[in-house]
XYZ file of C-alpha atoms in Angstrom:
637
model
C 54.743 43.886 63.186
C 56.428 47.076 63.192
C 57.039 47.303 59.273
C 53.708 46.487 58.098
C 51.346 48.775 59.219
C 53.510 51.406 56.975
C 51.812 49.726 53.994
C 48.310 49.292 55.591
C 47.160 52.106 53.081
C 47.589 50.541 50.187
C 50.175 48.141 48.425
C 53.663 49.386 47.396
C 54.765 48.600 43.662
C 57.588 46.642 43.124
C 59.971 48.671 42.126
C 63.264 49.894 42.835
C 62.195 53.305 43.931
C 62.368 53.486 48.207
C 59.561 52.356 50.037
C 59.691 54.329 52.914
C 59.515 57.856 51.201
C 56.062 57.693 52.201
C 56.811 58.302 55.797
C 58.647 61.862 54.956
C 62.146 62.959 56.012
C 61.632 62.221 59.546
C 60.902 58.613 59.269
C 64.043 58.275 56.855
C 66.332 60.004 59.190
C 64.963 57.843 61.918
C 65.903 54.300 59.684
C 69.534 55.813 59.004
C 70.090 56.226 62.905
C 69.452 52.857 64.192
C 72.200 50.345 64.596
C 70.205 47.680 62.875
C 71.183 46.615 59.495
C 67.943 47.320 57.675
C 66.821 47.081 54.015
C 63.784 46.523 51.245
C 64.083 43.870 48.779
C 61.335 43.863 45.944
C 60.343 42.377 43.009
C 60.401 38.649 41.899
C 64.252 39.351 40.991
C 65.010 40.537 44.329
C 66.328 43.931 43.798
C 67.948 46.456 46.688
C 65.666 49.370 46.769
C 66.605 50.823 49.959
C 69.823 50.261 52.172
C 70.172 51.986 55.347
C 73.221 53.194 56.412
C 74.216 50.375 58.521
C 73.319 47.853 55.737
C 75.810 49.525 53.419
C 78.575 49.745 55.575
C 77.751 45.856 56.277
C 78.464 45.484 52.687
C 82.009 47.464 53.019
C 81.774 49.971 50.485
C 79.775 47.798 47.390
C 77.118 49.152 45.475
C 73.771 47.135 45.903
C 71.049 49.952 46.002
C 69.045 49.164 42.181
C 70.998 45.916 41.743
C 69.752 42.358 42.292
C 71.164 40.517 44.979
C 72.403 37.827 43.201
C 74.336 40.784 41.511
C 75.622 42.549 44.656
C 75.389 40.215 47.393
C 75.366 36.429 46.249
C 76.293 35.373 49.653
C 73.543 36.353 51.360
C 71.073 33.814 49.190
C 73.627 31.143 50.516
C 72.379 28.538 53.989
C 68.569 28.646 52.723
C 68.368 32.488 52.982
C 66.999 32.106 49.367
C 64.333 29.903 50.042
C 63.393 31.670 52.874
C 63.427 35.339 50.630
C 61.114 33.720 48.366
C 58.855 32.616 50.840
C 58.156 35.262 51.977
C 57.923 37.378 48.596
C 55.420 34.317 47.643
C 53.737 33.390 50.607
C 53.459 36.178 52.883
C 55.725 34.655 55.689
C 58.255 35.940 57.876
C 60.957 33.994 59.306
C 63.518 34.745 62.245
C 66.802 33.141 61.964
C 68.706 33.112 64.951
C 72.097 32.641 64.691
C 72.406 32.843 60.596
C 76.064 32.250 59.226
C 77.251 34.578 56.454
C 80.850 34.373 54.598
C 80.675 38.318 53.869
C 83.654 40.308 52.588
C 86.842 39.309 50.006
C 88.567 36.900 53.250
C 85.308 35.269 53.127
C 85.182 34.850 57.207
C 82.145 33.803 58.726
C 79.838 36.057 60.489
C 76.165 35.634 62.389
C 73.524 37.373 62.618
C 70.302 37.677 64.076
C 67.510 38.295 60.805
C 63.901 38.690 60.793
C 62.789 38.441 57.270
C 59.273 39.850 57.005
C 56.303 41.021 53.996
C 56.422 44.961 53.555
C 52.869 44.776 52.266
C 51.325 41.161 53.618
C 47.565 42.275 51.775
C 48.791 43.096 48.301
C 47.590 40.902 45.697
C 50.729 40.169 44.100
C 54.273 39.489 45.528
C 55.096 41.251 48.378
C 58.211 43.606 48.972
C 60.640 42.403 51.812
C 62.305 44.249 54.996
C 65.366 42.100 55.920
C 66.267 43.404 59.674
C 69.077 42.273 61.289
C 71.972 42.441 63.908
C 75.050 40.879 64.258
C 75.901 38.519 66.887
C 79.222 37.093 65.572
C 81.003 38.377 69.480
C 78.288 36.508 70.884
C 77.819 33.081 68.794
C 82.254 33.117 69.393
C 81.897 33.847 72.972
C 79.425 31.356 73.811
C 81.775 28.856 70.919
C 84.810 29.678 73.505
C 82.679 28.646 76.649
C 81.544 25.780 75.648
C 85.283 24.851 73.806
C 87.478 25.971 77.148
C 85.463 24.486 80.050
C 88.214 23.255 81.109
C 90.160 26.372 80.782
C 87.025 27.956 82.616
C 87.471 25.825 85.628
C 91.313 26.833 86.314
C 89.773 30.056 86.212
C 87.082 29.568 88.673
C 89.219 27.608 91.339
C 91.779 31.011 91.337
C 88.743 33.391 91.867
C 87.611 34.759 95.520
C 84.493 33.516 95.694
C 83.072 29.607 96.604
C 81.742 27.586 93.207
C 80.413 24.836 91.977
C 78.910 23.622 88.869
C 75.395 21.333 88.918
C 73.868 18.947 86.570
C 70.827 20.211 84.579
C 68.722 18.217 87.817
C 70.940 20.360 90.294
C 73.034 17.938 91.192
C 76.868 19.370 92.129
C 79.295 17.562 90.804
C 82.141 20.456 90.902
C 83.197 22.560 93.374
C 86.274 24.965 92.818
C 89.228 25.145 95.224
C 88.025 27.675 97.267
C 85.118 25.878 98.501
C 87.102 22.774 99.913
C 90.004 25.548 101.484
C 86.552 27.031 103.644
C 84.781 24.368 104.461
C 87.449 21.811 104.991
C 85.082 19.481 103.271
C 86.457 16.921 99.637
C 84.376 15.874 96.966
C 82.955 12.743 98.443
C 81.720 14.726 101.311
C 79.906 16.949 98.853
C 78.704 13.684 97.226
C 74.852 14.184 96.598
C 73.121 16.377 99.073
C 76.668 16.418 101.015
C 76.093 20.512 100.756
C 73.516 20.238 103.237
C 76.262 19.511 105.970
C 77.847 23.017 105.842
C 74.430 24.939 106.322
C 73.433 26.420 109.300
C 69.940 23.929 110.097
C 68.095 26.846 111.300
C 68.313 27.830 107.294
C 69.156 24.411 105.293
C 65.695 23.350 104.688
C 64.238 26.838 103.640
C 67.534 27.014 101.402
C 66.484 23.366 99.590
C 63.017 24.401 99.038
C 64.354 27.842 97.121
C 67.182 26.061 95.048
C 64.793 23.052 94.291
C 62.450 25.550 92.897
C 65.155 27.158 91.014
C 66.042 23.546 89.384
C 62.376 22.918 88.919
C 61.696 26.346 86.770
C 64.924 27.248 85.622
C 64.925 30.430 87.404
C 67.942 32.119 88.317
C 68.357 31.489 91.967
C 69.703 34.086 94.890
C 69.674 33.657 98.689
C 71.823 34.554 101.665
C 72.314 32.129 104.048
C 75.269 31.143 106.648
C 77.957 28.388 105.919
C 80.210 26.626 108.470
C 83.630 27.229 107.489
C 86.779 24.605 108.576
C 87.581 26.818 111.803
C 84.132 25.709 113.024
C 82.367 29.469 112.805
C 79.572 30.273 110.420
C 79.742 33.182 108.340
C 77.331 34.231 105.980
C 77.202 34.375 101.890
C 75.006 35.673 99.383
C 74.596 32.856 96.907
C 74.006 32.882 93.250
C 73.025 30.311 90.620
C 72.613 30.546 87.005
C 71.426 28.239 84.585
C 74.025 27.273 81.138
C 71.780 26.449 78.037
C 72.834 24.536 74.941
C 72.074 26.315 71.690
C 68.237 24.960 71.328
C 67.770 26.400 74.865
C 67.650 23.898 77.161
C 69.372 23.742 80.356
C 72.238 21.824 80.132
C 73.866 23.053 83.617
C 74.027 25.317 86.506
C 77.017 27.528 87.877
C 76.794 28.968 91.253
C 78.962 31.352 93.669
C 78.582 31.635 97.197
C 80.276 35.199 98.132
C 81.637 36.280 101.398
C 79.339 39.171 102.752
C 79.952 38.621 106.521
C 82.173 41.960 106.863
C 79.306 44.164 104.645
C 76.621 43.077 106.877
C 78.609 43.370 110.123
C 79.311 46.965 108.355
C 75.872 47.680 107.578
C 75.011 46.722 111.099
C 77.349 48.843 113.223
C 76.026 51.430 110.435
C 72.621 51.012 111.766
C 73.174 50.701 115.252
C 75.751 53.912 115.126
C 72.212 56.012 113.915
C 69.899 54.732 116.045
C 73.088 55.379 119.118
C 73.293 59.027 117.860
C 69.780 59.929 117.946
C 70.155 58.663 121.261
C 73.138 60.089 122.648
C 71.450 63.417 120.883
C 68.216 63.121 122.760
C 70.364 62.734 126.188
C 71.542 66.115 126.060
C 68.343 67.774 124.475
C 66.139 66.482 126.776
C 67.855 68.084 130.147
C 68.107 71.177 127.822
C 64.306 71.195 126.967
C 63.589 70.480 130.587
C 65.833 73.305 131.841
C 63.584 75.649 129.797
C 60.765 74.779 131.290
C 62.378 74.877 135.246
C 63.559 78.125 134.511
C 60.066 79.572 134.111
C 59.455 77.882 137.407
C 62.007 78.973 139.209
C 62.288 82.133 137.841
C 62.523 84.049 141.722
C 65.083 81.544 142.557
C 68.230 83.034 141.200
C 70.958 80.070 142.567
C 68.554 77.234 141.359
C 68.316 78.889 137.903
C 71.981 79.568 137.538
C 72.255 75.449 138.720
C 70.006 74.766 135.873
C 71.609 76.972 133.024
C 74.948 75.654 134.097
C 73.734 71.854 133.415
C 72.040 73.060 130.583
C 75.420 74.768 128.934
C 77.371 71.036 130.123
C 74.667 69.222 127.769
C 74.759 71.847 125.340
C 79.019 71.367 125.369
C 78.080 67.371 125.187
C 76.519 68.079 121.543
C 79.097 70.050 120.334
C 81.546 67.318 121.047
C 79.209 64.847 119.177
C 79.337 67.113 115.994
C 82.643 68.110 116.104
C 83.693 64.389 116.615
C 81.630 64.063 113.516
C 83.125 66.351 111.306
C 86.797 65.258 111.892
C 85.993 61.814 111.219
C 84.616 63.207 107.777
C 87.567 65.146 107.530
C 89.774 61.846 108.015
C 87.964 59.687 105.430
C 88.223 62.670 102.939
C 92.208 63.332 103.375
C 91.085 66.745 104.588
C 92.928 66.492 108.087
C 95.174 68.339 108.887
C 97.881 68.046 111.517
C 99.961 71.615 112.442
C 102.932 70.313 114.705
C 105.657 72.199 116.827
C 107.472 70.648 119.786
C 105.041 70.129 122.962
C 106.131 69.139 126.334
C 103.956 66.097 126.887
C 103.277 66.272 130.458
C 101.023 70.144 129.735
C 99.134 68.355 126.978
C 98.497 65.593 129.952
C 97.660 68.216 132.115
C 94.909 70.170 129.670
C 93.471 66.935 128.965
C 92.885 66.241 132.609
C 91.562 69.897 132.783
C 89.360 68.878 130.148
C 87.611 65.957 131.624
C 87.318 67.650 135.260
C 83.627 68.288 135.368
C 82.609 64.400 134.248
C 85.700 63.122 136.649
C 83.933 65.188 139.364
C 80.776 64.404 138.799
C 81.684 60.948 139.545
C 83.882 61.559 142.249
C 87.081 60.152 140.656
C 90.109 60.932 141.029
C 93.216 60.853 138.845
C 96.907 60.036 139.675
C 99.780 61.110 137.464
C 102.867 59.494 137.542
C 104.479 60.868 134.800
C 108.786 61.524 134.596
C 110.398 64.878 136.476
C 112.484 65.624 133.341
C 110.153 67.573 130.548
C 109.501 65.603 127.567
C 108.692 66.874 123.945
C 106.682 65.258 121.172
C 106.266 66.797 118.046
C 102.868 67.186 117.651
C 99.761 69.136 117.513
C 99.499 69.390 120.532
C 95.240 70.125 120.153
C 94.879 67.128 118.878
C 97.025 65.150 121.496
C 94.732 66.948 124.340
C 91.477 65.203 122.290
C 93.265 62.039 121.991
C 94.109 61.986 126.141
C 91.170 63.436 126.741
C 88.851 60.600 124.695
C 90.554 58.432 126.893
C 89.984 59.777 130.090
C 86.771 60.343 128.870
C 86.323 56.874 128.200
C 87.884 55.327 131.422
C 85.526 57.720 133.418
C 82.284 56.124 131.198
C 83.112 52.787 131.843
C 84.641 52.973 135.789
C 82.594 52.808 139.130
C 81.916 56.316 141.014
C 84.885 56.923 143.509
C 87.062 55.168 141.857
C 91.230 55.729 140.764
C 91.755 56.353 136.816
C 95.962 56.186 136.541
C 97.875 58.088 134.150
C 101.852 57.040 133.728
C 104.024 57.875 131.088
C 107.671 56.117 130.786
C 110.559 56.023 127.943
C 111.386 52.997 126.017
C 114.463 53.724 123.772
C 113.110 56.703 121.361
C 109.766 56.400 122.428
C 107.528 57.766 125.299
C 104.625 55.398 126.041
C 101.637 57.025 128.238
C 99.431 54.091 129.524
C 95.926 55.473 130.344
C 94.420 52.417 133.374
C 91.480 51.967 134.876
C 89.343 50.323 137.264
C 86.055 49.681 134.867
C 84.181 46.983 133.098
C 86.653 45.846 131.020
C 86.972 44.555 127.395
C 86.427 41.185 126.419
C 89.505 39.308 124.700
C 87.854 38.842 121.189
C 86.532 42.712 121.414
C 90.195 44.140 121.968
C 91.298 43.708 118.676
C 88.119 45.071 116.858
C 87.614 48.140 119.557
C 89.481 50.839 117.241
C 87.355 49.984 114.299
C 84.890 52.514 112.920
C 80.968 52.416 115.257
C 82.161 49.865 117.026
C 80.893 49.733 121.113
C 81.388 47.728 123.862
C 78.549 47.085 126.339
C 77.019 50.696 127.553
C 79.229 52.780 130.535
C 78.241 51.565 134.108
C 76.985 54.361 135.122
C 74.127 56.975 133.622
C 75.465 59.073 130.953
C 76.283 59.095 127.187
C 77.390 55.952 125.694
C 79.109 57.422 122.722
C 78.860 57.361 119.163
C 81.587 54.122 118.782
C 83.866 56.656 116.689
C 86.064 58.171 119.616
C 88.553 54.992 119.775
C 88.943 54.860 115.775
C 89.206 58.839 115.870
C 92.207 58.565 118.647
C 93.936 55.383 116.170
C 93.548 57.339 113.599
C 95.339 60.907 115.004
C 97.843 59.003 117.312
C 98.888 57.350 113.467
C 98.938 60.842 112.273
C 101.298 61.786 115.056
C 103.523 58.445 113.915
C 102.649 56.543 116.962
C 100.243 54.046 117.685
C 97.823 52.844 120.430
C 96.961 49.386 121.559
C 94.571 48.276 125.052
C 95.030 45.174 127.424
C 92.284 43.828 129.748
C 92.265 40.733 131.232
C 88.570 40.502 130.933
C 85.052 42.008 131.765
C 85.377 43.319 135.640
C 89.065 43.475 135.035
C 89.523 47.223 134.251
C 91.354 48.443 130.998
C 94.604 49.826 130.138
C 95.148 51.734 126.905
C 98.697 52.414 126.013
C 100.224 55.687 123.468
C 103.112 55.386 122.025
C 104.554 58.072 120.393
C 108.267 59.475 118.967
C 110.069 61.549 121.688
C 111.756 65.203 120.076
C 114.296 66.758 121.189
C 114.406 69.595 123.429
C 113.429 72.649 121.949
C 115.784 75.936 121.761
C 115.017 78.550 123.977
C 112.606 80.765 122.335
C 112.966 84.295 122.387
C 110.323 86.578 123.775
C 108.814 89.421 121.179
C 107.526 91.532 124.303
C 104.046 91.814 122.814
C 101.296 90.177 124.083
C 97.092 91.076 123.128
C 95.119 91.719 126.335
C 91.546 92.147 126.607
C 90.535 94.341 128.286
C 87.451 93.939 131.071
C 85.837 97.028 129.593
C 84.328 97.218 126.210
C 83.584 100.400 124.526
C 79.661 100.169 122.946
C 79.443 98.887 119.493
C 76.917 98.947 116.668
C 76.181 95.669 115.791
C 74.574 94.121 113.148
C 72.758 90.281 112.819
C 72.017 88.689 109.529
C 70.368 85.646 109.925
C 67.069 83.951 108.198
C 66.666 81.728 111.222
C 65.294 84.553 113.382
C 65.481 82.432 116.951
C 69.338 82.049 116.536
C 69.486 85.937 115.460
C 66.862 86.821 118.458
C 69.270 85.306 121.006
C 72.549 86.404 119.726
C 70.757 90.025 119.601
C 69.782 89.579 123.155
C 73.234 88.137 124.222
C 74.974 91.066 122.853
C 72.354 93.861 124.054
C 72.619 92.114 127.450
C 76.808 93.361 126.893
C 75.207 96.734 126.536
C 76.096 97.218 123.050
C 73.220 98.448 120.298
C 71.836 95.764 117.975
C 69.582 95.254 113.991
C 68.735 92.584 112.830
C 67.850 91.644 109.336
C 66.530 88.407 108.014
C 68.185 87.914 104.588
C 71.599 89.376 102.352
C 69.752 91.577 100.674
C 68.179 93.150 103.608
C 71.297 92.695 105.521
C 72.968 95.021 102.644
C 70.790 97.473 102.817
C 70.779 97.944 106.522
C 74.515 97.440 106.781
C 74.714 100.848 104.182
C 71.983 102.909 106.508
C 73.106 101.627 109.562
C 76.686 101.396 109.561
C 77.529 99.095 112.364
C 80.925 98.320 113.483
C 80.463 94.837 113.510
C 78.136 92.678 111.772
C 77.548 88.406 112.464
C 76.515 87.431 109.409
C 74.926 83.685 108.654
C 76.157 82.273 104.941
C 73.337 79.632 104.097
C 70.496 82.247 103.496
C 67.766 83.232 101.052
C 67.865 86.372 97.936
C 71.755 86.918 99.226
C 74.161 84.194 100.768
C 76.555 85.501 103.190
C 79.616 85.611 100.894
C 78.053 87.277 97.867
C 76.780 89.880 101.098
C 80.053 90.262 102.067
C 81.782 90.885 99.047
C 79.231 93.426 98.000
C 79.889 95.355 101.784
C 83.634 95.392 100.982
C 82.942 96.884 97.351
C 81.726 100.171 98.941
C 84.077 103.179 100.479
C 81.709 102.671 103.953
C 81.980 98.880 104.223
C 85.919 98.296 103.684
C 86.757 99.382 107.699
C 83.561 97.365 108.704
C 84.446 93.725 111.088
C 82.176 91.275 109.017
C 82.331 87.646 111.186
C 80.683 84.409 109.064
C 78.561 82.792 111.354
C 77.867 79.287 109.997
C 77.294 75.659 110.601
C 79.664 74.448 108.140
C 83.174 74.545 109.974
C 85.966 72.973 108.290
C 88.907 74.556 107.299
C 87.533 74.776 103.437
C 84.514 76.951 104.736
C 86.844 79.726 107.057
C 88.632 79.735 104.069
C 85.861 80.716 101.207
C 84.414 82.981 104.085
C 88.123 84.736 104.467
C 88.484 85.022 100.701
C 84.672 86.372 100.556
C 85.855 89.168 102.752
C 85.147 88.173 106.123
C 87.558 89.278 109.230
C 86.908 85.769 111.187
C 84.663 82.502 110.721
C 82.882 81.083 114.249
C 81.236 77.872 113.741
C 77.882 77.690 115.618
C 76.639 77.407 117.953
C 78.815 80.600 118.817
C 80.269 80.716 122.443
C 79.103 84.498 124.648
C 82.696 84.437 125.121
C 84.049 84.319 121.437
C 81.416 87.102 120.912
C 82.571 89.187 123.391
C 86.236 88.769 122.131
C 85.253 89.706 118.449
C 83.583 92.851 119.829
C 86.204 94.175 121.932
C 88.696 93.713 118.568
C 86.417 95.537 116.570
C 86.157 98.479 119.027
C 89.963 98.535 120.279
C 91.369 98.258 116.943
């Protein structure tokens, strides 16, 4: 016992002085911390000679430290606690009362506690001091009072709540089930009669399910398993199940109460989750493995100038296909985060038609399809961003070229209806299945892979296009009369009125096809991504450093004085903002073009990398063209 090896070195009088001195400052301060109600009683009187804290504010404010305790606190001798004290004083024994009424305080209201009532010094000689330890429980003992009082009052309760439940006998046999159970299974309580459960389990689980539970009854285990149950419309979904056994005060199992809860969505959730990983490691791999390939033709064909520029243009179409995966990506973070953001102006719908047409061209060709447009002679305006109309038509298009036959017709038609325009996207493909058409916009969900070779997608284009066509106040719905049936997805969005003529300004920026030579400088610690920017922008004839790291990017900035340096953020000694700011502290760095270079694209980054002091933000992987641009502005002006 905890409290008796204190006294192992020898016995402790009985007097009134405090026990635990012995133990030093430390040990004291330790006893006045704990929540426990702790104190030493000693001598054949029964005298207080040490209270800790929470013993005396048990005792609301009354003196008992030096005093007797039939002086202080008569009621705690009351219910046998005497006899027990002197038991132990006499006769070396401890007791442990668990739920020990006490009438404490002037209203006299009954409290419990959990005591253990122990000998300070079991191997003295004479009467032993005692350490009463205890806790109170009163919240507990009138909880478990209420339970067992309101069962009734329990059951309402349990027949309004979401889950399935039932209530067993102390053998497991149900003889309660709440109302939710009957409303899902369509089942009454003679049904349920006996082993009646069994006839809403799935049999390829019932009999492992009775073996679990019967060893649950059997031990008085708690009992968890997850296991289908047929519901009244005839399908099974599935449940993880829960049992827990209700003792009586001495113990004993008097009952069980069980849920069943309805996890079908999670797991459905948690498998789309899985599948949508393993699908974007593969639709990752697609493109990197032409890509990895392509390196290694190149070297091959290295005399054969038109094969190589075949195999670097296939190898920038994969290289595009991975960007769209990332980018897709990133918005639908964006979305779930409230961090979208939708810039609108009046559009004429039939241009952002056209650039998403434009967009898909290379896939549509590759297939050999072909695209017909049937879309109204009078110019009509949404307003809308337009951007982010051109990815919606174009996810589409994309889509209808996936899942449709080489050579085939995709259709494009837009129409009025009252204040609406509706644009129906059809094709010739595979088709949807009835009970997939309502569950197609939701989040990584796929229909069976495209009919021909190529990327199967990441099943978040179709929630991505719900989700901006809401944003746009429209919405988008798809019919199909089955698999080999072809699909037709339909956009409906608010038509704006015609915009005012807008007045030209006269300016325009042109860039030019000539670019005078800059100094440029690349900070990057990933030195293959600085290497082949370096070499991209030699190649442009323009002189190129490199450094490896802020701090070395800082000092070469200061000798070298380029006129524009690409600059990575995420790096080691100096991050690309601190860099930055330090460049635009000094009289040489404030006419300087500093460009962020940086994986992290979303609006929040540009705009740290803006307020850092940066002229522009590209998100990699960086395009030869948006290079070249951000050269010729630094040179021209």
């Amino acid at each position: 016992m905890p409290f008796q090896k204190f006294a192992e070195g020898g016995e402790v009088s009985n007097t009134t002085h405090n026990p635990f001195e012995r133990g030093g400052p430390g040990f004291l301060s330790l006893l006045e911390r704990v929540p426990s109600s702790i104190a030493v009683i000693s001598g054949a009187d029964l005298r207080y000679s040490y209270l800790n804290e929470s013993f005396s504010e048990l005792l609301e404010g009354r003196a008992a430290e030096g005093l007797t305790m039939m002086e202080s606190t008569p009621e705690l001798l009351k219910n046998g606690l005497l006899e027990k004290l002197q038991s132990v004083r006499d006769d070396r024994r401890e007791f442990t009362l668990q739920e020990q009424r006490i009438r404490l305080g002037p209203d006299g209201r009954s409290r419990y506690f959990h005591i253990v009532l122990q000998p300070l010094n079991p191997h003295a000689d004479s009467s032993t001091d005692i350490i009463w330890f205890s806790n109170e429980i009163t919240e507990q003992v009138q909880y478990r009072a209420a339970i067992r009082e309101s069962e009734e009052s329990f059951r309402t309760l349990v027949d309004n709540i979401s889950q399935l439940a039932w209530i067993a006998d102390k053998e497991g046999s149900i003889f309660w089930y709440n109302k939710r159970w009957f409303e899902y299974t369509g089942t009454t309580l003679p049904d349920m009669q006996g082993l009646g459960w069994k006839k809403v389990h799935h049999p390829d689980h019932v009999e492992r399910v009775a073996k679990r539970i019967q060893h649950s009854w059997d031990t008085g285990e708690a009992w968890e398993d997850t296991f289908p149950l047929l519901g009244a419309d005839g399908q099974y979904r599935w449940f993880l199940s829960r049992a827990l056994p209700i003792r009586n005060e001495a113990g004993e199992i008097v009952r069980w109460f069980g849920t069943n809860t309805d996890i079908t969505d999670q797991r459905d959730a948690a498998r789309r989750k899985d599948e949508f990983i393993a699908t974007l490691a593969h639709e990752l791999r697609n493109p990197l493995a032409p890509i990895r390939t392509g390196l290694e033709l190149i070297e091959l064909y290295r005399d054969q100038p038109e094969r190589v520029q075949e195999i670097r243009q296939s190898m920038i179409r994969q290289t595009d296909q991975m960007v769209v995966l990332v980018d897709d990506l990133l918005d639908v973070s964006r979305l779930n985060r409230g961090k979208y953001q939708i810039r609108r102006k009046t559009s004429e719908l039939q241009a952002i038609i056209s650039d998403a047409i434009a967009l898909c061209r290379p896939m549509l060709e590759q297939a050999g399809q072909s695209v017909s447009q049937n879309l109204p002679q009078e110019k009509i305006y949404v307003e809308a961003d337009s951007h982010r109309l051109v990815q919606v038509f174009g996810n589409l298009l994309n889509n209808a070229s996936k899942y449709s036959p080489d050579q085939s017709l995709i259709e494009v038609e837009a129409h009025l209806e009252e204040t609406d325009v509706v644009v129906v996207i059809r094709d010739q493909g595979a088709g949807i299945e009835p009970q997939m058409q309502d569950k197609i916009f939701e989040m990584f969900t796929q229909v069976d892979p495209p009919r021909r070779d190529g990327y199967g997608g990441l099943g978040i284009g179709l929630s991505l296009v719900q989700t901006l066509v809401g944003l746009h106040g429209g919405t988008v719905s798809v019919e199909s009369r089955g698999i080999g049936f072809g699909s037709a997805f339909s956009v409906r969005l608010p038509v704006a009125k015609k915009p005012k003529a807008e007045a030209s300004n006269g300016t325009s920026v042109v860039v030019g096809k000539e670019t005078p030579a800059a100094r440029v400088l690349v900070v990057d610690d990933n030195t293959v991504a600085a290497r082949f920017l370096s070499l991209m922008l030699e190649a442009a004839g323009h002189t190129v450093e490199v450094a490896d790291d802020g701090l070395q990017g800082l000092k070469k900035a200061e000798s070298y004085r380029p006129d524009i340096i690409f600059m990575d953020i995420g790096m080691p000694h100096l991050n690309g903002y601190e860099a930055a700011a330090r460049i635009r502290e000094k009289e040489w760095g404030r006419q300087m073009t500093l460009v962020a270079v940086s994986g992290w694209g979303r609006d929040a980054d540009k705009a740290r990398a803006l307020s850092a002091g940066f002229d522009a933000h590209i998100t990699k992987p960086a395009s030869a063209a948006e290079v070249r641009r951000l050269v010729h502005t630094a040179r021209t002006r």
